[in-house]
CSV table of C-alpha atoms and ligand atoms in Angstrom, one decimal:
chain,number,residue,atom,x,y,z
A,1,MET,CA,65.1,-23.2,5.0
A,2,SER,CA,62.9,-20.1,5.2
A,3,GLY,CA,63.5,-16.6,5.0
A,4,PRO,CA,62.1,-13.9,2.7
A,5,PHE,CA,63.4,-15.3,-0.7
A,6,HIS,CA,62.3,-19.3,0.0
A,7,GLY,CA,59.8,-20.4,-3.1
A,8,LYS,CA,60.0,-16.7,-4.3
A,9,ARG,CA,60.4,-16.3,-8.1
A,10,ILE,CA,62.8,-14.0,-8.9
A,11,LEU,CA,63.0,-12.2,-12.6
A,12,LEU,CA,66.9,-10.9,-12.6
A,13,GLY,CA,67.4,-8.5,-15.7
A,14,VAL,CA,70.9,-8.0,-16.2
A,15,SER,CA,72.2,-4.8,-18.7
A,16,GLY,CA,75.1,-4.0,-20.5
A,17,SER,CA,77.4,-2.4,-17.8
A,18,ILE,CA,80.7,-3.3,-16.8
A,19,ALA,CA,78.7,-4.1,-13.1
A,20,ALA,CA,76.8,-7.0,-14.7
A,21,TYR,CA,79.7,-9.3,-13.1
A,22,LYS,CA,78.3,-8.1,-9.7
A,23,ALA,CA,74.7,-9.6,-10.9
A,24,VAL,CA,76.6,-13.0,-10.8
A,25,GLU,CA,76.6,-12.7,-6.7
A,26,LEU,CA,72.9,-11.6,-6.4
A,27,ALA,CA,71.8,-14.5,-8.6
A,28,SER,CA,73.9,-17.0,-6.6
A,29,ARG,CA,73.0,-15.5,-3.1
A,30,LEU,CA,69.2,-15.3,-4.0
A,31,THR,CA,69.6,-19.1,-5.1
A,32,GLN,CA,71.2,-20.1,-1.9
A,33,SER,CA,68.3,-18.4,0.0
A,34,GLY,CA,65.9,-20.8,-1.9
A,35,ALA,CA,64.5,-18.1,-4.6
A,36,LEU,CA,63.8,-19.1,-8.3
A,37,VAL,CA,65.8,-17.2,-10.1
A,38,ASP,CA,65.4,-16.5,-14.0
A,39,THR,CA,68.0,-14.4,-15.6
A,40,LEU,CA,67.0,-12.1,-18.7
A,41,MET,CA,69.8,-10.7,-20.5
A,42,THR,CA,70.3,-7.9,-22.8
A,43,HIS,CA,72.4,-8.4,-26.0
A,44,SER,CA,75.1,-6.2,-24.2
A,45,ALA,CA,75.0,-7.6,-21.1
A,46,THR,CA,76.4,-11.0,-22.7
A,47,ARG,CA,79.3,-9.5,-23.9
A,48,PHE,CA,79.9,-8.5,-20.4
A,49,VAL,CA,79.1,-12.3,-18.5
A,50,THR,CA,78.2,-15.2,-20.3
A,51,PRO,CA,74.6,-16.6,-19.9
A,52,LEU,CA,76.3,-19.8,-18.9
A,53,THR,CA,77.7,-18.4,-15.8
A,54,PHE,CA,74.1,-17.5,-14.7
A,55,ARG,CA,72.8,-20.8,-16.1
A,56,GLY,CA,75.8,-22.5,-13.8
A,57,ILE,CA,74.2,-20.6,-10.5
A,58,THR,CA,70.7,-20.5,-10.9
A,59,HIS,CA,70.4,-24.0,-12.5
A,60,ARG,CA,68.0,-22.4,-15.3
A,61,ALA,CA,69.2,-21.1,-18.4
A,62,ALA,CA,69.5,-17.1,-18.9
A,63,LEU,CA,66.8,-15.7,-21.7
A,64,THR,CA,69.0,-13.7,-24.1
A,65,ASP,CA,67.1,-13.9,-27.4
A,66,LEU,CA,63.3,-13.8,-27.7
A,67,PHE,CA,63.3,-15.2,-31.4
A,68,ASP,CA,65.4,-18.0,-30.7
A,69,PRO,CA,63.2,-20.9,-31.9
A,70,ASP,CA,65.3,-23.4,-30.1
A,71,SER,CA,64.9,-21.6,-26.9
A,72,PRO,CA,62.0,-22.9,-24.7
A,73,GLU,CA,62.6,-19.8,-22.5
A,74,ALA,CA,62.1,-17.9,-25.2
A,75,ILE,CA,58.8,-19.3,-26.0
A,76,GLU,CA,57.6,-19.3,-22.6
A,77,HIS,CA,58.9,-15.6,-21.6
A,78,VAL,CA,54.8,-14.4,-21.0
A,79,ALA,CA,54.3,-17.2,-18.7
A,80,LEU,CA,57.7,-16.6,-16.9
A,81,ALA,CA,56.7,-12.7,-16.7
A,82,GLN,CA,52.9,-14.0,-15.0
A,83,ALA,CA,54.4,-16.2,-12.4
A,84,ALA,CA,57.0,-13.7,-11.3
A,85,ASP,CA,56.9,-12.5,-7.8
A,86,LEU,CA,59.4,-9.5,-8.8
A,87,LEU,CA,61.8,-8.1,-11.7
A,88,ALA,CA,65.1,-6.7,-10.2
A,89,VAL,CA,67.2,-5.2,-13.1
A,90,ALA,CA,70.5,-4.9,-11.9
A,91,PRO,CA,72.8,-3.5,-13.2
A,92,ALA,CA,70.3,-1.3,-15.2
A,93,THR,CA,72.0,0.9,-17.8
A,94,ALA,CA,70.6,4.3,-19.0
A,95,HIS,CA,69.4,3.3,-22.1
A,96,LEU,CA,67.2,0.4,-20.6
A,97,ILE,CA,66.3,2.9,-17.8
A,98,ALA,CA,65.0,5.0,-20.7
A,99,LYS,CA,63.3,1.9,-22.3
A,100,LEU,CA,61.7,0.9,-19.3
A,101,ALA,CA,60.5,4.7,-19.2
A,102,LEU,CA,59.2,4.9,-22.5
A,103,GLY,CA,57.5,1.4,-22.7
A,104,LEU,CA,59.7,0.3,-25.4
A,105,ALA,CA,60.0,-3.4,-26.0
A,106,ASP,CA,63.0,-5.0,-27.9
A,107,ASP,CA,64.8,-7.0,-25.6
A,108,PRO,CA,64.3,-10.0,-22.9
A,109,ILE,CA,64.0,-7.2,-20.0
A,110,SER,CA,61.9,-4.7,-21.3
A,111,VAL,CA,59.3,-6.9,-22.7
A,112,THR,CA,59.2,-8.9,-19.7
A,113,ALA,CA,58.5,-5.5,-18.0
A,114,LEU,CA,55.7,-4.6,-19.8
A,115,ALA,CA,54.5,-8.0,-19.6
A,116,THR,CA,54.5,-8.5,-15.8
A,117,ALA,CA,52.4,-7.5,-13.0
A,118,ALA,CA,55.3,-8.1,-10.3
A,119,PRO,CA,56.9,-4.9,-8.9
A,120,LEU,CA,59.9,-3.8,-10.4
A,121,LEU,CA,63.3,-3.0,-8.8
A,122,VAL,CA,65.5,-0.9,-10.6
A,123,ALA,CA,69.3,-0.5,-9.3
A,124,PRO,CA,71.1,1.9,-11.8
A,125,ALA,CA,74.6,1.6,-12.8
A,126,MET,CA,76.7,4.0,-15.2
A,127,ASP,CA,78.8,6.7,-15.2
A,128,ALA,CA,78.3,9.7,-12.5
A,129,GLY,CA,77.5,12.5,-15.2
A,130,MET,CA,75.4,10.3,-17.1
A,131,TRP,CA,73.2,9.5,-14.1
A,132,GLU,CA,73.1,13.1,-13.3
A,133,HIS,CA,71.4,14.1,-16.8
A,134,PRO,CA,68.3,15.4,-16.6
A,135,ALA,CA,67.1,12.9,-19.2
A,136,VAL,CA,68.2,9.7,-17.3
A,137,GLN,CA,66.7,11.8,-14.1
A,138,ARG,CA,63.5,12.4,-15.9
A,139,ASN,CA,63.2,8.8,-16.9
A,140,ALA,CA,64.0,7.5,-13.0
A,141,GLN,CA,61.5,9.7,-11.8
A,142,THR,CA,58.8,8.2,-14.2
A,143,LEU,CA,59.5,4.8,-12.7
A,144,ILE,CA,59.4,5.8,-9.2
A,145,GLU,CA,56.0,7.4,-10.2
A,146,ARG,CA,54.6,4.2,-11.6
A,147,GLY,CA,55.6,2.6,-8.4
A,148,ALA,CA,59.1,1.2,-9.3
A,149,VAL,CA,61.8,1.1,-6.4
A,150,ILE,CA,65.1,2.4,-7.1
A,151,VAL,CA,68.1,1.5,-5.5
A,152,GLY,CA,71.3,3.6,-5.6
A,153,PRO,CA,73.3,4.2,-7.4
A,154,ASP,CA,76.0,4.3,-4.7
A,155,GLU,CA,78.9,6.9,-4.6
A,156,GLY,CA,82.4,6.0,-4.8
A,157,ARG,CA,85.0,4.8,-7.5
A,158,LEU,CA,83.8,4.1,-10.7
A,159,ALA,CA,84.8,2.2,-13.8
A,160,SER,CA,86.4,5.4,-15.7
A,161,GLY,CA,88.5,5.9,-12.2
A,162,LEU,CA,86.6,9.1,-11.4
A,163,MET,CA,84.6,9.3,-8.2
A,164,GLY,CA,81.0,10.1,-8.4
A,165,ARG,CA,77.4,8.5,-8.1
A,166,GLY,CA,77.0,5.8,-10.4
A,167,ARG,CA,78.3,2.6,-8.7
A,168,LEU,CA,75.6,-0.5,-8.6
A,169,ALA,CA,74.3,-0.7,-4.9
A,170,GLY,CA,76.2,-3.4,-3.2
A,171,ALA,CA,74.7,-6.7,-2.7
A,172,ASP,CA,73.4,-6.2,0.9
A,173,GLU,CA,71.6,-3.2,-0.2
A,174,LEU,CA,70.1,-5.1,-3.1
A,175,LEU,CA,68.9,-8.6,-1.4
A,176,GLY,CA,67.5,-6.4,1.5
A,177,ARG,CA,65.3,-4.1,-0.9
A,178,ILE,CA,64.6,-7.1,-2.6
A,179,ALA,CA,63.0,-8.6,0.4
A,180,GLN,CA,61.3,-5.5,1.5
A,181,THR,CA,59.8,-5.0,-1.7
A,182,LEU,CA,58.6,-8.6,-2.0
A,183,GLY,CA,56.8,-8.1,1.7
A,184,ALA,CA,55.5,-4.9,1.0
A,185,ASN,CA,51.7,-6.0,1.3
A,186,GLY,CA,52.7,-8.3,4.2
A,187,ASP,CA,50.6,-8.5,7.4
A,188,LEU,CA,52.7,-5.3,9.0
A,189,ALA,CA,52.1,-3.2,6.1
A,190,GLY,CA,51.5,0.6,7.4
A,191,CYS,CA,52.7,-0.2,10.5
A,192,ALA,CA,55.4,1.6,12.5
A,193,VAL,CA,57.7,-0.6,14.6
A,194,VAL,CA,60.8,0.5,16.6
A,195,VAL,CA,63.5,-2.2,17.0
A,196,SER,CA,66.2,-1.5,19.8
A,197,ALA,CA,69.5,-3.8,19.5
A,198,GLY,CA,73.1,-4.1,20.8
A,199,GLY,CA,74.7,-3.7,24.1
A,200,THR,CA,74.9,0.2,25.6
A,201,ARG,CA,78.4,1.4,26.4
A,202,GLU,CA,78.6,3.4,29.5
A,203,PRO,CA,81.5,6.1,29.6
A,204,LEU,CA,84.3,5.4,32.4
A,205,ASP,CA,86.5,8.1,31.3
A,206,PRO,CA,87.4,8.8,27.7
A,207,ALA,CA,89.0,5.7,27.0
A,208,ARG,CA,87.0,3.0,28.7
A,209,VAL,CA,83.1,1.9,28.7
A,210,LEU,CA,81.2,-0.4,30.7
A,211,THR,CA,79.5,-2.9,28.2
A,212,ASN,CA,77.9,-6.4,27.8
A,213,ARG,CA,77.8,-9.3,25.6
A,214,SER,CA,75.1,-8.1,23.1
A,215,SER,CA,76.1,-8.6,19.2
A,216,GLY,CA,73.0,-6.8,18.5
A,217,LYS,CA,71.9,-9.4,15.7
A,218,MET,CA,68.8,-10.8,17.3
A,219,GLY,CA,67.5,-6.8,16.9
A,220,TYR,CA,68.8,-6.7,13.3
A,221,ALA,CA,67.0,-9.9,12.7
A,222,VAL,CA,63.8,-8.4,14.6
A,223,ALA,CA,64.0,-5.1,12.2
A,224,GLU,CA,64.8,-7.1,9.0
A,225,ALA,CA,61.9,-9.6,9.4
A,226,ALA,CA,59.6,-6.7,10.5
A,227,ARG,CA,60.7,-4.6,7.3
A,228,ASP,CA,59.9,-8.0,5.0
A,229,ARG,CA,56.5,-7.8,6.3
A,230,GLY,CA,55.7,-4.4,5.0
A,231,ALA,CA,56.5,-2.4,8.3
A,232,ASP,CA,58.2,1.1,8.7
A,233,VAL,CA,61.1,0.3,10.9
A,234,THR,CA,62.9,2.5,13.2
A,235,LEU,CA,66.4,0.7,14.5
A,236,VAL,CA,67.5,2.6,17.6
A,237,THR,CA,71.2,0.6,17.9
A,238,SER,CA,74.4,0.6,19.9
A,239,ALA,CA,75.7,-2.2,17.6
A,240,GLY,CA,78.3,-1.7,15.3
A,241,LEU,CA,76.9,-3.7,12.3
A,242,PRO,CA,75.8,-1.9,9.2
A,243,ALA,CA,72.2,-0.7,9.3
A,244,PRO,CA,69.9,-3.4,7.1
A,245,ALA,CA,68.5,-1.7,3.9
A,246,GLY,CA,65.5,-0.3,4.2
A,247,VAL,CA,65.6,0.6,8.0
A,248,ARG,CA,65.6,3.8,9.6
A,249,ALA,CA,68.5,3.4,12.0
A,250,VAL,CA,69.4,5.9,14.8
A,251,ARG,CA,72.9,5.4,16.4
A,252,VAL,CA,73.3,5.7,20.0
A,253,GLU,CA,75.8,4.7,22.6
A,254,THR,CA,74.6,5.1,26.1
A,255,ALA,CA,71.7,4.1,27.7
A,256,GLU,CA,70.2,7.5,28.4
A,257,GLU,CA,70.8,8.5,24.4
A,258,MET,CA,68.7,5.0,23.7
A,259,ARG,CA,65.9,6.2,26.1
A,260,ARG,CA,65.6,9.2,24.4
A,261,ALA,CA,65.5,7.9,20.9
A,262,VAL,CA,63.4,5.0,21.7
A,263,GLN,CA,60.9,7.4,23.6
A,264,GLU,CA,60.7,9.7,20.6
A,265,ALA,CA,60.0,7.1,18.1
A,266,ALA,CA,57.8,4.9,20.0
A,267,ALA,CA,55.5,8.3,20.3
A,268,SER,CA,54.2,7.3,16.9
A,269,ALA,CA,54.7,4.0,16.7
A,270,ASP,CA,52.7,0.7,16.9
A,271,ALA,CA,54.9,-1.6,18.5
A,272,LEU,CA,58.3,-1.6,20.6
A,273,VAL,CA,60.5,-4.7,20.4
A,274,MET,CA,63.4,-4.1,23.1
A,275,ALA,CA,66.1,-6.4,21.9
A,276,ALA,CA,68.8,-4.1,23.2
A,277,ALA,CA,70.9,-5.4,26.5
A,278,VAL,CA,70.4,-1.8,28.3
A,279,ALA,CA,73.0,-1.1,31.3
A,280,ASP,CA,70.9,-1.0,34.5
A,281,TYR,CA,73.9,0.6,36.1
A,282,ARG,CA,76.5,3.5,34.8
A,283,PRO,CA,79.6,5.0,36.4
A,284,ALA,CA,78.0,7.8,38.9
A,285,PHE,CA,81.2,9.7,38.1
A,286,PRO,CA,82.7,9.3,34.8
A,287,SER,CA,86.3,10.8,34.4
A,288,ALA,CA,86.9,13.9,31.9
A,289,ARG,CA,90.3,12.3,31.6
A,290,LYS,CA,91.7,9.0,31.3
A,291,MET,CA,92.2,7.3,34.8
A,292,LYS,CA,95.6,6.1,36.0
A,293,LYS,CA,96.7,3.4,37.7
A,294,ALA,CA,97.7,5.6,40.3
A,295,ASP,CA,94.2,6.7,40.8
A,296,GLY,CA,93.3,3.6,42.0
A,297,GLY,CA,96.2,2.0,43.6
A,298,ASP,CA,96.2,-1.8,44.6
A,299,GLY,CA,92.0,-1.6,44.0
A,300,LEU,CA,89.2,0.2,42.5
A,301,SER,CA,85.7,0.6,43.7
A,302,LEU,CA,83.5,2.0,40.9
A,303,ALA,CA,80.3,4.0,42.1
A,304,LEU,CA,77.5,3.1,39.9
A,305,GLU,CA,74.0,4.9,39.6
A,306,ARG,CA,70.8,3.4,37.9
A,307,THR,CA,69.7,3.9,34.6
A,308,GLU,CA,66.0,4.3,33.7
A,309,ASP,CA,64.2,1.8,32.6
A,310,ILE,CA,63.3,2.4,29.2
A,311,LEU,CA,60.7,0.0,28.2
A,312,ALA,CA,58.4,0.7,31.4
A,313,GLY,CA,58.6,4.3,30.3
A,314,VAL,CA,57.0,3.7,27.0
A,315,PRO,CA,53.3,4.0,27.4
A,316,ASP,CA,51.4,0.4,27.7
A,317,ASP,CA,49.3,1.2,24.7
A,318,VAL,CA,52.0,0.7,22.4
A,319,VAL,CA,52.5,-3.4,21.9
A,320,LYS,CA,55.4,-3.9,23.5
A,321,VAL,CA,57.9,-6.9,23.7
A,322,ALA,CA,60.6,-7.3,26.3
A,323,PHE,CA,63.8,-9.7,25.9
A,324,ALA,CA,65.1,-11.5,28.9
A,325,ALA,CA,68.5,-13.1,28.8
A,326,GLU,CA,68.8,-15.1,31.8
A,327,SER,CA,71.0,-17.6,33.6
A,328,ASP,CA,68.6,-18.8,36.1
A,329,ASP,CA,64.9,-19.2,37.1
A,330,LEU,CA,64.3,-18.6,33.1
A,331,LEU,CA,60.3,-18.3,32.9
A,332,ALA,CA,59.7,-17.1,36.6
A,333,ASN,CA,62.1,-13.9,35.5
A,334,ALA,CA,60.1,-13.8,32.2
A,335,ARG,CA,56.8,-13.9,33.7
A,336,ALA,CA,58.3,-11.0,36.5
A,337,LYS,CA,59.1,-9.0,33.3
A,338,LEU,CA,56.1,-9.2,31.4
A,339,ARG,CA,54.3,-7.7,34.2
A,340,SER,CA,56.8,-5.0,35.4
A,341,LYS,CA,57.2,-3.7,31.9
A,342,GLY,CA,53.8,-3.5,30.8
A,343,ALA,CA,54.9,-6.0,27.9
A,344,ARG,CA,52.3,-7.9,25.9
A,345,LEU,CA,55.3,-10.7,25.2
A,346,VAL,CA,58.8,-11.7,26.5
A,347,ALA,CA,61.3,-13.4,24.8
A,348,ALA,CA,63.2,-15.3,27.0
A,349,ASN,CA,66.5,-17.3,26.3
A,350,ASP,CA,68.9,-19.0,28.6
A,351,ILE,CA,72.3,-17.6,27.9
A,352,THR,CA,74.3,-20.5,29.1
A,353,LEU,CA,73.2,-22.6,26.2
A,354,THR,CA,76.0,-22.8,23.6
A,355,GLY,CA,75.2,-22.0,19.8
A,356,ALA,CA,72.2,-19.7,20.9
A,357,GLY,CA,71.8,-15.9,22.3
A,358,PHE,CA,74.9,-13.5,22.4
A,359,GLY,CA,76.8,-13.5,19.1
A,360,ALA,CA,75.0,-16.6,17.7
A,361,ASP,CA,73.4,-16.6,14.7
A,362,ALA,CA,70.7,-19.0,16.1
A,363,ASN,CA,68.6,-18.3,19.1
A,364,LYS,CA,66.4,-21.0,21.4
A,365,MET,CA,63.7,-19.3,23.0
A,366,TRP,CA,60.6,-19.5,25.1
A,367,LEU,CA,57.9,-17.1,24.3
A,368,VAL,CA,56.3,-15.9,27.3
A,369,ASP,CA,52.5,-13.8,27.7
A,370,ALA,CA,49.8,-13.6,29.9
A,371,ASP,CA,48.1,-17.0,28.4
A,372,GLY,CA,51.6,-19.1,29.0
A,373,GLU,CA,54.5,-20.0,27.6
A,374,THR,CA,55.4,-21.7,24.6
A,375,GLU,CA,59.1,-23.1,23.5
A,376,LEU,CA,60.6,-22.3,20.3
A,377,PRO,CA,63.3,-24.7,18.7
A,378,LEU,CA,66.7,-23.6,17.9
A,379,LEU,CA,65.9,-21.4,15.2
A,380,PRO,CA,68.2,-19.1,12.7
A,381,LYS,CA,67.4,-15.4,14.7
A,382,TYR,CA,65.4,-14.3,11.2
A,383,ASP,CA,63.0,-17.4,12.1
A,384,ALA,CA,63.3,-16.6,15.7
A,385,ALA,CA,62.4,-13.1,14.9
A,386,ALA,CA,59.4,-14.1,12.5
A,387,ALA,CA,58.0,-16.1,15.6
A,388,ILE,CA,58.0,-13.2,17.6
A,389,LEU,CA,56.3,-11.1,14.8
A,390,ASP,CA,53.6,-13.7,14.6
A,391,ARG,CA,52.5,-13.3,18.0
A,392,ILE,CA,52.6,-9.5,17.9
A,393,ALA,CA,50.9,-8.9,14.2
A,394,PRO,CA,47.4,-9.7,15.3
A,395,LEU,CA,47.8,-7.5,18.5
A,396,ILE,CA,48.9,-4.7,16.3
A,397,ALA,CA,46.2,-5.2,14.0
A,398,ALA,CA,43.6,-5.0,16.9
A,399,ARG,CA,45.2,-1.6,18.3
A,400,ARG,CA,45.2,-0.2,14.8
A,401,ASP,CA,41.4,-1.0,14.7
A,402,ALA,CA,40.7,0.4,18.2
A,403,SER,CA,42.2,3.6,17.5
A,404,ARG,CA,40.4,3.9,14.2
A,405,ARG,CA,37.2,3.4,16.1
A,406,PRO,CA,35.1,6.8,17.2
A,407,VAL,CA,35.6,7.9,20.7
A,408,GLN,CA,32.3,7.0,22.6
A,409,GLY,CA,29.9,10.2,22.6
A,410,SER,CA,32.2,12.2,20.5
A,411,GLY,CA,32.1,11.1,17.3
A,412,GLU,CA,35.4,12.1,16.9
A,413,PRO,CA,38.3,9.5,15.4
A,414,GLY,CA,40.1,7.7,18.0
A,415,ALA,CA,42.6,10.0,20.1
A,416,ARG,CA,46.1,8.1,19.5
A,417,ARG,CA,46.1,8.3,16.1
A,418,ARG,CA,49.4,7.4,14.2
A,419,LYS,CA,51.4,9.7,12.4
A,420,PRO,CA,51.9,8.8,9.0
A,421,PRO,CA,55.2,6.8,8.3
A,422,ALA,CA,58.3,8.6,7.2
A,423,GLY,CA,57.6,6.4,4.3
A,424,GLU,CA,60.0,5.2,1.4
A,425,ALA,CA,61.4,8.6,0.4
A,426,ALA,CA,63.2,8.4,3.7
A,427,TRP,CA,65.4,5.4,2.4
A,428,ARG,CA,65.6,6.1,-1.1
A,429,ARG,CA,68.4,7.8,-2.3
B,1,CTP,N1,65.3,-2.8,29.5
B,1,CTP,C1,65.2,-1.3,29.5
B,1,CTP,N2,66.0,-0.6,30.1
B,1,CTP,C2,66.6,-0.7,31.3
B,1,CTP,C3,67.1,-2.3,31.3
B,1,CTP,C4,66.5,-3.1,30.4
B,1,CTP,O1,64.3,-1.5,28.3
B,1,CTP,N3,67.3,0.1,31.9
B,1,CTP,C5,64.6,-3.9,28.7
B,1,CTP,C6,65.5,-4.7,28.1
B,1,CTP,O2,66.0,-4.2,26.6
B,1,CTP,C7,64.5,-6.2,27.6
B,1,CTP,C8,64.2,-6.1,28.9
B,1,CTP,O3,63.9,-4.7,29.5
B,1,CTP,O4,63.8,-5.9,26.8
B,1,CTP,C9,64.7,-7.1,30.1
B,1,CTP,O5,66.1,-6.4,30.4
B,1,CTP,P1,66.8,-7.3,31.3
B,1,CTP,O6,68.4,-6.7,31.4
B,1,CTP,O7,66.9,-8.9,31.0
B,1,CTP,O8,66.0,-6.9,32.9
B,1,CTP,P2,66.1,-6.1,34.0
B,1,CTP,O9,64.9,-5.2,33.9
B,1,CTP,O10,67.5,-5.0,33.5
B,1,CTP,O11,66.4,-6.7,34.9
B,1,CTP,P3,67.4,-7.7,36.2
B,1,CTP,O12,68.5,-6.8,35.9
B,1,CTP,O13,66.5,-8.0,37.3
B,1,CTP,O14,66.8,-9.1,35.1
């Protein structure tokens, strides 16, 4: 097993909100993903969910009482705090957020928050009026200023039956942000990476499109894997999948919309990974009204025109990765694409294999670069994405070093300096 949580030591703080039951799913998914999860509960949290529930799921006793002389976990809580890779408090009540902001220490979560040097992620859950209260907002702001990551709360139906902002962020969002926080100092920290995903859709008339079988899963996996190594990720997507947490998603439909969005994002990026299946042709004369059978008679021929090559149109000083999904002559085609697109790497896969490629959760790829080709085993798409990033991370580092070096003769810093990434603020709610 691999992935962002494998072997990580996560402290899960659960405080007394009705959303405490949702922490059970979080504990379960983290444990299933290979994390070692220790649950810290306030006394009021134990009134919503029992410590036994967390013990059953994480196979580790939940810490509920620091003064219990019979609890080995209570005695070792400082060691737990020191070994932790991350402390996630989900749900965090207004009261607990206030304690964290003030540095009070009278329950397993607040004590551990002071004892640990690990990053802190806080997922508030409370009534909307409480969340909006200036005292709570001030406390949350204090935590942000100290480097904590606040996730949510989401808008929606609250336990009171009213609508508003106060719901605990969803499990996918929390897991994504935990993975991102764990990898914040990874080898792509501070790098801007653009990823494209999905099959483009070219309108034929208001009801019909020309498209392909790409699900977008491979591009999403690349976006997540880059995020989990610290990159600032822009995902230009024509797939209908929900955007990964912590990634800036730009929704597009046609090849031309994708071209414009990729061009714009790539102008300040270090790398571009073109996982999208872009239409090479689009209907030359899309109809403004729905076509009728009578328009075509017994047969219909469509006039198509070429779309522009998006990857080839991005300057070669960006580290570019092409994908090549082929049914014949895989490696010869991949080598040709390496040259014609100005790419540094081609991820090639044979679409005739079953269990890999379109729509599947695994991929069997060859990585082709100027030095030759490497065959990868059948891998989950996240791991296949990580293999691609392993190859381009040194190229990105070299590019960034070069742009920092003075231009010869002028003494000025390099011409192509990157704009600072939009940063966390754009992702925070
Ligand atoms: N690509 C692109 N713009 C296009 C077509 C493709 O940027 N208009 C990118 C794809 O995202 C992929 C790579 O180019 O990363 C190869 O795409 P593919 O469709 O396999 O190759 P084509 O260039 O279309 O060549 P061919 O049709 O001959 O296979």
